[in-house]
Tab-separated table of C-alpha atoms and ligand atoms in Angstrom:
chain	number	residue	atom	x	y	z
A	1158	MET	CA	-1.353	-21.755	-7.514
A	1159	SER	CA	0.465	-19.309	-6.598
A	1160	ALA	CA	2.414	-17.897	-3.710
A	1161	GLN	CA	0.229	-14.962	-1.463
A	1162	GLN	CA	0.560	-11.680	-3.341
A	1163	TRP	CA	3.202	-10.008	-0.227
A	1164	ALA	CA	5.203	-12.392	-0.910
A	1165	VAL	CA	5.706	-12.776	-4.925
A	1166	LYS	CA	6.266	-9.064	-4.257
A	1167	ALA	CA	8.501	-9.480	-1.113
A	1168	SER	CA	10.928	-12.214	-3.252
A	1169	GLU	CA	11.943	-9.442	-5.649
A	1170	THR	CA	13.004	-7.229	-2.616
A	1171	ILE	CA	14.375	-10.714	-1.225
A	1172	LEU	CA	17.023	-11.607	-4.735
A	1173	ALA	CA	17.216	-7.666	-5.114
A	1174	ARG	CA	18.932	-7.966	-1.632
A	1175	CYS	CA	21.164	-10.729	-1.862
A	1176	ASP	CA	22.391	-9.407	-4.969
A	1177	GLU	CA	23.294	-5.804	-3.442
A	1178	LEU	CA	24.830	-8.158	-0.615
A	1179	ALA	CA	27.252	-10.624	-3.383
A	1180	GLY	CA	28.746	-6.562	-4.004
A	1181	LEU	CA	29.789	-6.572	-0.294
A	1182	THR	CA	32.646	-8.705	-1.257
A	1183	SER	CA	36.960	-8.920	0.105
A	1184	MET	CA	37.352	-10.739	-4.142
A	1185	GLU	CA	37.896	-8.596	-6.872
A	1186	HIS	CA	35.500	-10.417	-9.541
A	1187	GLY	CA	33.562	-13.520	-7.371
A	1188	ILE	CA	31.725	-12.841	-3.141
A	1189	GLU	CA	34.468	-13.298	-0.824
A	1190	ARG	CA	32.667	-11.953	2.879
A	1191	ASP	CA	34.881	-13.074	5.828
A	1192	TYR	CA	33.767	-12.990	9.852
A	1193	LEU	CA	34.463	-9.641	11.101
A	1194	SER	CA	35.923	-8.711	7.846
A	1195	PRO	CA	35.616	-5.104	6.877
A	1196	GLN	CA	33.014	-6.069	4.558
A	1197	MET	CA	30.572	-7.873	7.312
A	1198	ALA	CA	30.956	-4.343	8.650
A	1199	GLN	CA	29.330	-2.962	5.591
A	1200	ALA	CA	26.536	-5.522	5.598
A	1201	TYR	CA	25.618	-5.091	8.765
A	1202	ARG	CA	25.199	-1.913	8.252
A	1203	LEU	CA	22.954	-2.714	5.185
A	1204	VAL	CA	21.011	-5.491	6.481
A	1205	ALA	CA	20.152	-3.615	9.640
A	1206	ASP	CA	18.776	-0.913	7.427
A	1207	TRP	CA	16.589	-2.799	6.431
A	1208	MET	CA	15.913	-4.478	9.706
A	1209	HIS	CA	14.708	-0.710	10.779
A	1210	GLN	CA	12.568	-0.237	8.098
A	1211	GLY	CA	10.758	-3.211	8.657
A	1212	GLY	CA	10.157	-2.467	12.751
A	1213	MET	CA	13.286	-4.380	14.104
A	1214	SER	CA	15.033	-2.582	16.919
A	1215	THR	CA	19.387	-3.451	15.638
A	1216	HIS	CA	22.544	-4.699	17.399
A	1217	ILE	CA	25.485	-6.379	16.877
A	1218	ASP	CA	26.443	-8.961	19.876
A	1219	GLN	CA	29.822	-9.911	21.795
A	1220	ALA	CA	30.218	-12.143	19.470
A	1221	GLY	CA	30.209	-9.944	16.045
A	1222	ASN	CA	26.143	-10.909	15.054
A	1223	LEU	CA	24.128	-9.277	13.780
A	1224	VAL	CA	20.718	-8.476	16.029
A	1225	GLY	CA	17.109	-7.704	14.420
A	1226	ARG	CA	14.654	-7.888	17.140
A	1227	LEU	CA	11.014	-7.062	16.803
A	1228	GLU	CA	8.959	-7.181	19.572
A	1229	GLY	CA	4.952	-9.487	20.219
A	1230	ARG	CA	2.017	-8.587	22.440
A	1231	GLU	CA	4.390	-6.564	24.751
A	1232	PRO	CA	7.958	-6.148	24.977
A	1233	GLY	CA	10.647	-7.838	26.466
A	1234	LEU	CA	9.210	-11.363	26.284
A	1235	PRO	CA	11.082	-14.470	25.136
A	1236	ALA	CA	12.263	-14.560	20.962
A	1237	LEU	CA	11.443	-17.025	18.280
A	1238	VAL	CA	15.113	-16.997	16.983
A	1239	LEU	CA	14.640	-16.912	12.193
A	1240	GLY	CA	18.365	-17.476	12.125
A	1241	SER	CA	21.160	-18.095	9.305
A	1242	HIS	CA	24.763	-16.808	8.662
A	1243	LEU	CA	26.080	-13.593	6.520
A	1244	ASP	CA	29.697	-14.896	5.875
A	1245	SER	CA	30.682	-16.972	3.121
A	1246	VAL	CA	33.178	-19.457	1.494
A	1247	PRO	CA	36.291	-17.760	-0.481
A	1248	ASP	CA	34.543	-17.021	-4.528
A	1249	ALA	CA	30.746	-17.994	-2.851
A	1250	GLY	CA	27.390	-17.636	-4.474
A	1251	LYS	CA	25.225	-15.170	-3.198
A	1252	TYR	CA	22.192	-17.502	-1.705
A	1253	ASP	CA	24.493	-19.393	1.166
A	1254	GLY	CA	23.334	-18.321	4.345
A	1255	ILE	CA	22.213	-15.304	3.100
A	1256	LEU	CA	19.316	-16.281	0.962
A	1257	GLY	CA	18.011	-17.260	5.067
A	1258	VAL	CA	18.706	-14.124	6.903
A	1259	ILE	CA	16.835	-11.536	4.354
A	1260	ILE	CA	13.493	-14.090	4.149
A	1261	ALA	CA	13.574	-13.724	7.385
A	1262	VAL	CA	13.925	-9.899	7.535
A	1263	SER	CA	11.364	-9.855	4.779
A	1264	VAL	CA	8.885	-11.789	6.834
A	1265	ALA	CA	9.664	-9.627	9.923
A	1266	THR	CA	8.720	-6.969	8.305
A	1267	HIS	CA	5.364	-8.595	6.752
A	1268	LEU	CA	4.368	-9.391	10.272
A	1269	HIS	CA	5.117	-5.782	11.802
A	1270	ASP	CA	3.490	-3.905	9.147
A	1271	THR	CA	0.183	-5.773	9.143
A	1272	GLY	CA	0.277	-5.444	12.606
A	1273	ILE	CA	0.193	-8.773	13.581
A	1274	SER	CA	3.756	-8.663	15.471
A	1275	ASP	CA	1.725	-6.835	18.074
A	1276	THR	CA	-0.531	-9.963	19.107
A	1277	LEU	CA	2.220	-12.492	18.705
A	1278	PRO	CA	3.002	-14.209	21.628
A	1279	PHE	CA	6.532	-13.555	21.304
A	1280	ALA	CA	9.378	-11.883	20.422
A	1281	ILE	CA	11.105	-12.529	16.912
A	1282	GLU	CA	14.883	-12.092	16.758
A	1283	VAL	CA	16.569	-12.169	13.562
A	1284	LEU	CA	19.845	-13.296	13.073
A	1285	GLY	CA	23.008	-12.677	11.002
A	1286	PHE	CA	25.475	-15.078	12.384
A	1287	GLY	CA	29.313	-13.540	11.549
A	1288	ASP	CA	30.670	-17.081	11.214
A	1289	GLU	CA	29.120	-20.370	10.096
A	1290	GLU	CA	31.286	-21.192	7.144
A	1291	GLY	CA	35.115	-20.656	9.381
A	1292	ALA	CA	36.682	-19.217	5.980
A	1293	ARG	CA	38.759	-16.905	7.879
A	1294	PHE	CA	39.984	-19.095	11.605
A	1295	GLY	CA	39.330	-22.782	10.152
A	1296	ALA	CA	37.012	-24.027	12.721
A	1297	THR	CA	33.400	-23.386	12.164
A	1298	LEU	CA	30.308	-22.405	13.496
A	1299	LEU	CA	31.996	-19.429	15.527
A	1300	GLY	CA	28.734	-17.184	15.136
A	1301	SER	CA	26.033	-19.433	16.266
A	1302	TYR	CA	28.441	-21.264	19.334
A	1303	ALA	CA	28.968	-18.117	20.993
A	1304	PHE	CA	25.252	-17.830	20.701
A	1305	GLY	CA	24.204	-21.166	22.147
A	1306	GLY	CA	26.816	-21.027	24.821
A	1307	GLY	CA	29.624	-23.248	22.662
A	1308	TRP	CA	32.488	-20.502	22.076
A	1309	ARG	CA	35.857	-21.500	23.334
A	1310	ASP	CA	38.288	-18.899	24.283
A	1311	GLU	CA	41.326	-20.875	22.525
A	1312	TRP	CA	39.737	-19.642	19.397
A	1313	LEU	CA	40.858	-16.614	19.850
A	1314	ASP	CA	44.894	-17.072	19.103
A	1315	ARG	CA	43.719	-18.982	15.845
A	1316	ARG	CA	45.405	-17.005	12.967
A	1317	ASP	CA	43.885	-16.460	9.397
A	1318	ALA	CA	45.478	-16.103	5.925
A	1319	HIS	CA	47.381	-12.961	7.053
A	1320	GLY	CA	48.792	-13.709	10.155
A	1321	VAL	CA	45.760	-11.224	12.565
A	1322	THR	CA	44.694	-13.291	15.427
A	1323	MET	CA	40.668	-13.442	16.197
A	1324	ARG	CA	41.704	-11.966	18.640
A	1325	GLN	CA	43.324	-8.582	17.060
A	1326	ALA	CA	40.259	-9.214	14.543
A	1327	PHE	CA	37.632	-8.368	17.206
A	1328	ARG	CA	39.283	-5.589	18.250
A	1329	ASP	CA	39.485	-4.521	14.724
A	1330	PHE	CA	36.127	-4.775	14.778
A	1331	GLY	CA	35.361	-3.264	17.545
A	1332	LEU	CA	34.379	-5.235	20.201
A	1333	ASP	CA	35.972	-6.662	22.754
A	1334	PRO	CA	38.053	-10.288	22.688
A	1335	ASP	CA	37.809	-10.847	26.564
A	1336	ASN	CA	34.188	-10.695	26.183
A	1337	VAL	CA	32.503	-12.955	23.632
A	1338	HIS	CA	31.197	-15.481	26.262
A	1339	GLU	CA	28.701	-12.855	26.730
A	1340	ALA	CA	27.244	-13.249	24.094
A	1341	ALA	CA	25.634	-17.002	25.555
A	1342	ARG	CA	21.730	-16.815	25.600
A	1343	LYS	CA	19.873	-17.363	27.894
A	1344	ARG	CA	17.337	-20.190	28.004
A	1345	GLU	CA	15.039	-18.869	28.785
A	1346	ASP	CA	14.241	-15.876	26.664
A	1347	TYR	CA	14.178	-18.004	23.901
A	1348	ILE	CA	11.499	-20.159	22.364
A	1349	GLY	CA	13.118	-21.603	19.665
A	1350	TYR	CA	15.273	-21.534	16.022
A	1351	LEU	CA	13.524	-21.847	12.611
A	1352	GLU	CA	16.448	-21.610	9.804
A	1353	PHE	CA	15.770	-21.254	6.218
A	1354	HIS	CA	18.487	-22.692	3.749
A	1355	ILE	CA	19.391	-23.362	0.714
A	1356	GLU	CA	19.593	-26.939	-0.385
A	1357	GLN	CA	23.027	-27.450	-1.267
A	1358	GLY	CA	21.754	-30.829	-2.744
A	1359	PRO	CA	19.961	-31.773	-5.641
A	1360	ILE	CA	17.101	-34.320	-4.092
A	1361	LEU	CA	14.209	-31.305	-4.084
A	1362	GLU	CA	15.212	-30.761	-8.091
A	1363	GLN	CA	14.703	-34.275	-8.497
A	1364	ARG	CA	11.204	-34.749	-6.536
A	1365	ASP	CA	10.644	-31.283	-8.871
A	1366	ARG	CA	9.427	-29.378	-4.842
A	1367	ALA	CA	10.492	-26.231	-4.141
A	1368	LEU	CA	10.661	-26.627	-0.478
A	1369	SER	CA	10.787	-29.156	2.593
A	1370	SER	CA	11.706	-29.583	6.356
A	1371	VAL	CA	14.619	-30.806	7.238
A	1372	THR	CA	14.701	-34.064	9.848
A	1373	SER	CA	18.074	-34.265	10.695
A	1374	ILE	CA	21.173	-32.109	10.416
A	1375	ALA	CA	23.997	-35.293	9.161
A	1376	ALA	CA	26.713	-36.555	12.108
A	1377	ALA	CA	29.705	-36.033	11.040
A	1378	SER	CA	33.508	-37.504	11.665
A	1379	ARG	CA	36.373	-36.743	9.593
A	1380	TYR	CA	39.779	-38.677	9.436
A	1381	MET	CA	43.315	-38.274	7.846
A	1382	VAL	CA	43.983	-42.164	7.002
A	1383	THR	CA	47.780	-43.264	6.494
A	1384	VAL	CA	48.752	-46.692	4.607
A	1385	ARG	CA	52.756	-47.635	5.322
A	1386	GLY	CA	54.380	-49.869	3.431
A	1387	ARG	CA	58.250	-50.047	2.432
A	1388	SER	CA	59.271	-48.272	-1.368
A	1389	CYS	CA	60.910	-49.895	-3.667
A	1390	HIS	CA	62.420	-49.587	-7.629
A	1391	ILE	CA	59.451	-50.448	-9.726
A	1392	ALA	CA	61.135	-54.231	-10.639
A	1393	THR	CA	60.021	-55.476	-7.146
A	1394	PRO	CA	58.163	-58.592	-8.317
A	1395	TYR	CA	54.704	-58.505	-6.567
A	1396	ASP	CA	54.253	-60.794	-3.973
A	1397	LEU	CA	57.699	-58.802	-2.459
A	1398	ARG	CA	56.058	-55.445	-2.281
A	1399	HIS	CA	54.774	-53.802	0.484
A	1400	ASP	CA	52.761	-51.097	-1.519
A	1401	ALA	CA	51.389	-48.514	-0.045
A	1402	LEU	CA	49.135	-47.010	-2.763
A	1403	THR	CA	47.735	-49.654	-4.494
A	1404	ALA	CA	46.045	-50.365	-0.750
A	1405	ALA	CA	44.656	-47.046	-0.482
A	1406	ALA	CA	43.367	-47.526	-4.198
A	1407	GLN	CA	41.131	-50.454	-2.458
A	1408	ILE	CA	40.448	-48.680	0.923
A	1409	ILE	CA	38.891	-46.271	-0.765
A	1410	GLU	CA	36.958	-48.055	-3.500
A	1411	ALA	CA	35.502	-49.715	0.066
A	1412	VAL	CA	34.646	-46.478	1.911
A	1413	ASP	CA	32.490	-45.927	-1.494
A	1414	ALA	CA	30.919	-49.364	-1.466
A	1415	ILE	CA	30.506	-49.285	2.159
A	1416	SER	CA	28.874	-46.179	2.351
A	1417	GLN	CA	26.134	-46.509	-0.953
A	1418	GLU	CA	25.325	-49.727	1.366
A	1419	GLU	CA	24.490	-48.055	4.476
A	1420	GLY	CA	23.354	-45.280	2.662
A	1421	THR	CA	25.257	-42.151	4.356
A	1422	ARG	CA	28.066	-40.367	2.296
A	1423	ALA	CA	31.228	-40.394	2.414
A	1424	ASN	CA	34.207	-38.554	0.312
A	1425	VAL	CA	38.064	-38.669	-0.038
A	1426	GLY	CA	39.228	-36.109	-1.252
A	1427	GLU	CA	42.890	-35.465	-0.247
A	1428	ILE	CA	45.509	-38.262	-1.042
A	1429	SER	CA	49.087	-37.972	-1.467
A	1430	ALA	CA	51.944	-40.545	-1.533
A	1431	LEU	CA	55.553	-40.825	-0.632
A	1432	PRO	CA	58.193	-40.784	-2.163
A	1433	GLY	CA	56.162	-39.806	-4.707
A	1434	GLY	CA	58.365	-40.836	-8.355
A	1435	VAL	CA	56.474	-42.672	-11.077
A	1436	ASN	CA	59.185	-45.448	-10.420
A	1437	VAL	CA	59.023	-45.792	-6.910
A	1438	ILE	CA	56.585	-48.271	-5.543
A	1439	ALA	CA	54.655	-45.761	-2.835
A	1440	GLY	CA	55.674	-46.293	0.962
A	1441	GLU	CA	53.590	-44.455	2.386
A	1442	ALA	CA	49.954	-43.417	1.364
A	1443	THR	CA	47.561	-40.395	3.515
A	1444	PHE	CA	44.006	-39.428	2.250
A	1445	SER	CA	41.117	-37.970	4.255
A	1446	LEU	CA	38.054	-39.385	4.992
A	1447	ASP	CA	34.860	-37.861	6.008
A	1448	VAL	CA	31.590	-39.586	6.463
A	1449	ARG	CA	28.059	-38.087	6.916
A	1450	ALA	CA	25.264	-40.047	8.806
A	1451	ALA	CA	21.580	-39.367	9.454
A	1452	ASP	CA	22.026	-40.570	13.377
A	1453	ASN	CA	25.276	-41.396	15.149
A	1454	ALA	CA	24.412	-44.614	15.100
A	1455	LEU	CA	24.682	-45.386	11.863
A	1456	ARG	CA	27.994	-43.364	11.432
A	1457	ASP	CA	30.023	-45.475	14.387
A	1458	LYS	CA	28.679	-48.495	12.078
A	1459	VAL	CA	30.156	-47.114	8.477
A	1460	PHE	CA	33.234	-46.576	10.251
A	1461	GLU	CA	33.432	-50.404	11.832
A	1462	ARG	CA	33.091	-51.528	8.379
A	1463	ILE	CA	35.861	-49.152	6.895
A	1464	TRP	CA	38.372	-50.273	9.719
A	1465	GLN	CA	37.932	-53.899	8.952
A	1466	ALA	CA	37.909	-54.166	5.050
A	1467	ALA	CA	41.130	-51.783	5.758
A	1468	ASP	CA	42.255	-54.600	7.300
A	1469	THR	CA	41.677	-56.757	5.341
A	1470	ILE	CA	43.413	-55.014	2.783
A	1471	ALA	CA	46.327	-54.140	5.038
A	1472	ALA	CA	46.837	-57.874	5.648
A	1473	ASP	CA	46.503	-59.047	2.294
A	1474	ARG	CA	49.099	-56.046	0.307
A	1475	HIS	CA	51.677	-56.659	3.629
A	1476	VAL	CA	51.205	-52.436	4.972
A	1477	SER	CA	49.436	-51.325	8.126
A	1478	VAL	CA	46.657	-48.538	7.787
A	1479	THR	CA	46.358	-46.118	10.740
A	1480	HIS	CA	43.690	-43.191	11.441
A	1481	THR	CA	42.923	-39.975	13.974
A	1482	ARG	CA	40.119	-37.944	13.375
A	1483	ILE	CA	40.448	-34.637	12.614
A	1484	HIS	CA	36.799	-33.162	13.344
A	1485	THR	CA	33.393	-34.807	15.065
A	1486	ALA	CA	30.244	-33.703	14.935
A	1487	ASP	CA	27.069	-35.698	16.369
A	1488	ALA	CA	23.724	-35.933	14.110
A	1489	VAL	CA	21.343	-32.709	15.565
A	1490	ARG	CA	17.619	-34.119	15.195
A	1491	CYS	CA	14.832	-31.137	14.485
A	1492	ASP	CA	12.356	-30.024	16.453
A	1493	PRO	CA	9.107	-32.324	16.023
A	1494	THR	CA	6.991	-29.659	16.925
A	1495	LEU	CA	8.803	-27.044	15.338
A	1496	ARG	CA	9.436	-28.728	12.074
A	1497	GLY	CA	5.918	-29.744	11.710
A	1498	CYS	CA	5.384	-25.831	12.349
A	1499	ILE	CA	7.202	-25.669	9.709
A	1500	GLU	CA	6.367	-28.782	7.238
A	1501	GLN	CA	2.440	-27.075	8.257
A	1502	GLY	CA	3.539	-24.173	6.744
A	1503	ILE	CA	4.801	-25.916	3.612
A	1504	GLU	CA	1.411	-27.553	3.092
A	1505	GLN	CA	-0.129	-23.619	3.658
A	1506	ALA	CA	2.010	-21.852	0.872
A	1507	GLU	CA	2.078	-24.451	-1.113
A	1508	GLY	CA	-1.053	-26.841	-0.883
A	1509	ARG	CA	1.000	-30.286	-1.482
A	1510	GLU	CA	1.778	-32.384	0.694
A	1511	ALA	CA	5.503	-31.811	3.243
A	1512	PHE	CA	8.492	-34.266	3.772
A	1513	GLY	CA	11.400	-33.987	5.103
A	1514	LEU	CA	15.559	-34.311	3.961
A	1515	VAL	CA	18.401	-35.100	5.830
A	1516	SER	CA	20.740	-32.258	6.152
A	1517	TYR	CA	24.546	-33.461	4.789
A	1518	PRO	CA	25.136	-30.260	5.192
A	1519	GLY	CA	27.029	-28.237	8.748
A	1520	HIS	CA	24.764	-26.091	9.649
A	1521	ASP	CA	24.211	-23.015	12.455
A	1522	GLY	CA	21.545	-24.567	14.041
A	1523	MET	CA	23.714	-27.342	15.164
A	1524	ALA	CA	25.273	-24.779	17.845
A	1525	VAL	CA	22.254	-23.265	18.360
A	1526	ALA	CA	21.246	-26.657	19.099
A	1527	ASN	CA	22.714	-26.551	22.318
A	1528	LEU	CA	20.866	-23.894	23.544
A	1529	LEU	CA	16.928	-24.509	22.136
A	1530	PRO	CA	15.062	-26.456	20.120
A	1531	ILE	CA	15.677	-25.878	16.299
A	1532	ALA	CA	13.984	-26.226	13.150
A	1533	MET	CA	14.612	-26.175	9.443
A	1534	LEU	CA	13.586	-24.941	5.906
A	1535	TYR	CA	14.728	-25.888	2.757
A	1536	VAL	CA	14.136	-24.576	-0.335
A	1537	ARG	CA	15.074	-26.059	-3.931
A	1538	CYS	CA	18.772	-24.565	-5.630
A	1539	LYS	CA	19.057	-25.508	-9.397
A	1540	GLY	CA	21.164	-28.379	-9.828
A	1541	GLY	CA	21.933	-28.758	-5.939
A	1542	ILE	CA	24.863	-26.909	-6.442
A	1543	SER	CA	26.611	-24.544	-3.616
A	1544	HIS	CA	30.117	-22.581	-2.171
A	1545	SER	CA	29.700	-21.839	-6.027
A	1546	PRO	CA	29.229	-18.718	-7.923
A	1547	LEU	CA	26.709	-21.356	-10.062
A	1548	GLU	CA	24.553	-21.360	-6.567
A	1549	SER	CA	20.731	-20.414	-8.468
A	1550	VAL	CA	17.451	-20.185	-6.865
A	1551	ARG	CA	14.016	-19.692	-8.991
A	1552	ALA	CA	11.752	-16.660	-7.546
A	1553	ASP	CA	8.691	-18.233	-7.205
A	1554	ASP	CA	10.414	-20.936	-4.955
A	1555	VAL	CA	11.341	-17.452	-2.429
A	1556	ALA	CA	7.998	-16.296	-2.772
A	1557	TYR	CA	6.791	-19.990	-1.510
A	1558	GLY	CA	9.121	-20.641	0.787
A	1559	ALA	CA	8.540	-16.602	1.848
A	1560	ASP	CA	4.958	-17.823	2.575
A	1561	ALA	CA	5.438	-20.967	4.112
A	1562	PHE	CA	7.831	-19.226	6.176
A	1563	GLU	CA	5.744	-16.487	7.799
A	1564	HIS	CA	2.868	-19.761	8.454
A	1565	ALA	CA	5.564	-21.250	10.255
A	1566	VAL	CA	6.056	-18.073	12.785
A	1567	LEU	CA	2.688	-18.146	12.835
A	1568	ASN	CA	1.437	-22.265	13.750
A	1569	VAL	CA	4.623	-21.368	16.248
A	1570	ALA	CA	2.111	-19.357	17.350
A	1571	GLN	CA	-0.436	-21.357	17.154
A	1572	ALA	CA	1.470	-24.068	18.699
A	1573	ILE	CA	1.710	-21.864	22.297
A	1574	GLN	CA	-1.681	-21.013	22.027
A	1575	ASP	CA	-2.450	-25.283	21.578
A	1576	GLY	CA	-0.170	-25.628	24.524
A	1577	SER	CA	2.596	-27.594	22.397
A	1578	ILE	CA	4.936	-25.741	22.833
A	1579	VAL	CA	5.368	-24.372	25.941
A	1580	MET	CA	6.487	-20.916	26.941
A	1581	PRO	CA	10.132	-20.564	28.985
A	1582	THR	CA	9.834	-19.749	32.042
A	1583	HIS	CA	12.006	-17.392	34.151
A	1584	GLU	CA	13.394	-18.051	37.291
A	1585	ARG	CA	12.288	-15.052	39.383
A	1586	GLU	CA	14.473	-13.775	42.450
A	1587	GLU	CA	12.597	-14.414	45.348
A	1588	VAL	CA	12.157	-10.949	47.111
A	1589	LEU	CA	12.588	-10.789	50.657
A	1590	ALA	CA	10.604	-9.125	51.971
B	507	ZN	ZN1	25.318	-22.090	4.784
């Protein structure tokens, strides 16, 4: 079985467009495209051009997101959003975020060119979010938080690596930093949000499958953990030591074991020890801890077990342990009806039964979920590698993906007709005669 002809043809265009966008970078050898940067403005001009060719009107919203809108059977209908992000991490691949936006443009274009969009009970808005990765200002999902109504003005005082404030970056981009909150959409103008994204993990490849839905975007919490003991000479006998680093090593092993037992994902990626001498027992050790879990309760259980283990190890080693939370995000469950539309789309495109995966990476959908029901479609990427120039996707997977994504859009139209998705209603102002 192969994907429909239009999708096979579209996959060539989609991959060529990803290549072209990769050329809009601030790095000499590699891809980096930051929020509110000149390269992002160039990317917007290019993608807006593709949107125009597909029958869409375009604008950049007050938060610096690119919007392409294709009307449905009459102008002004509530919209189904197809979105992802156009920014990147430093030395990025060509597909993280970008592929989702470009596929959405191709699907909308095909619906326009075939005249199908003229029959749809909704408009389509393709969203290219300006910031998901947080590479420039250290706060993530800025574009999608603004869209979903979660914008916080205090972010404007953050500075990039060159000392430029976000406030100034907005002005340089031609936007008014005092108006960013106006990017917040109204619930009644939208039906829901579908995002197409590379998996950024190896499960689809392991299962020899091109596509899956996403069941939920994992809960995540990050901590800095500090172990305090007492530094002393290497000559100190073991029973008199208060070795912070050895205790930290044991706690890290416990994190690994607990997370594996509970079926979550944990990582300790940073560690430092003081005073840092080859012949000095460490008096203090600090490490980062990031845990991702399918739901909030499981995440909380894992942390409870980790802190219990840490206390036991600390007592044993005559040290103390403290922890500070630096980030937390609750799990976001994908909407069952929209997820059904995506899974049905996968089955229509591939002729095989669809299944869902938990997404351990974060996505724009987390921030959009403040406002709208969301669902996601994952496509296999080579070796599960992402945030790397080695990111790679197969052309035939992209063709199946485009086909499935278009089916998903049409399945939403069907669900509205069946009544399983209820159209949002505008609150009408009462007109007094
Ligand atoms: Zn991404």
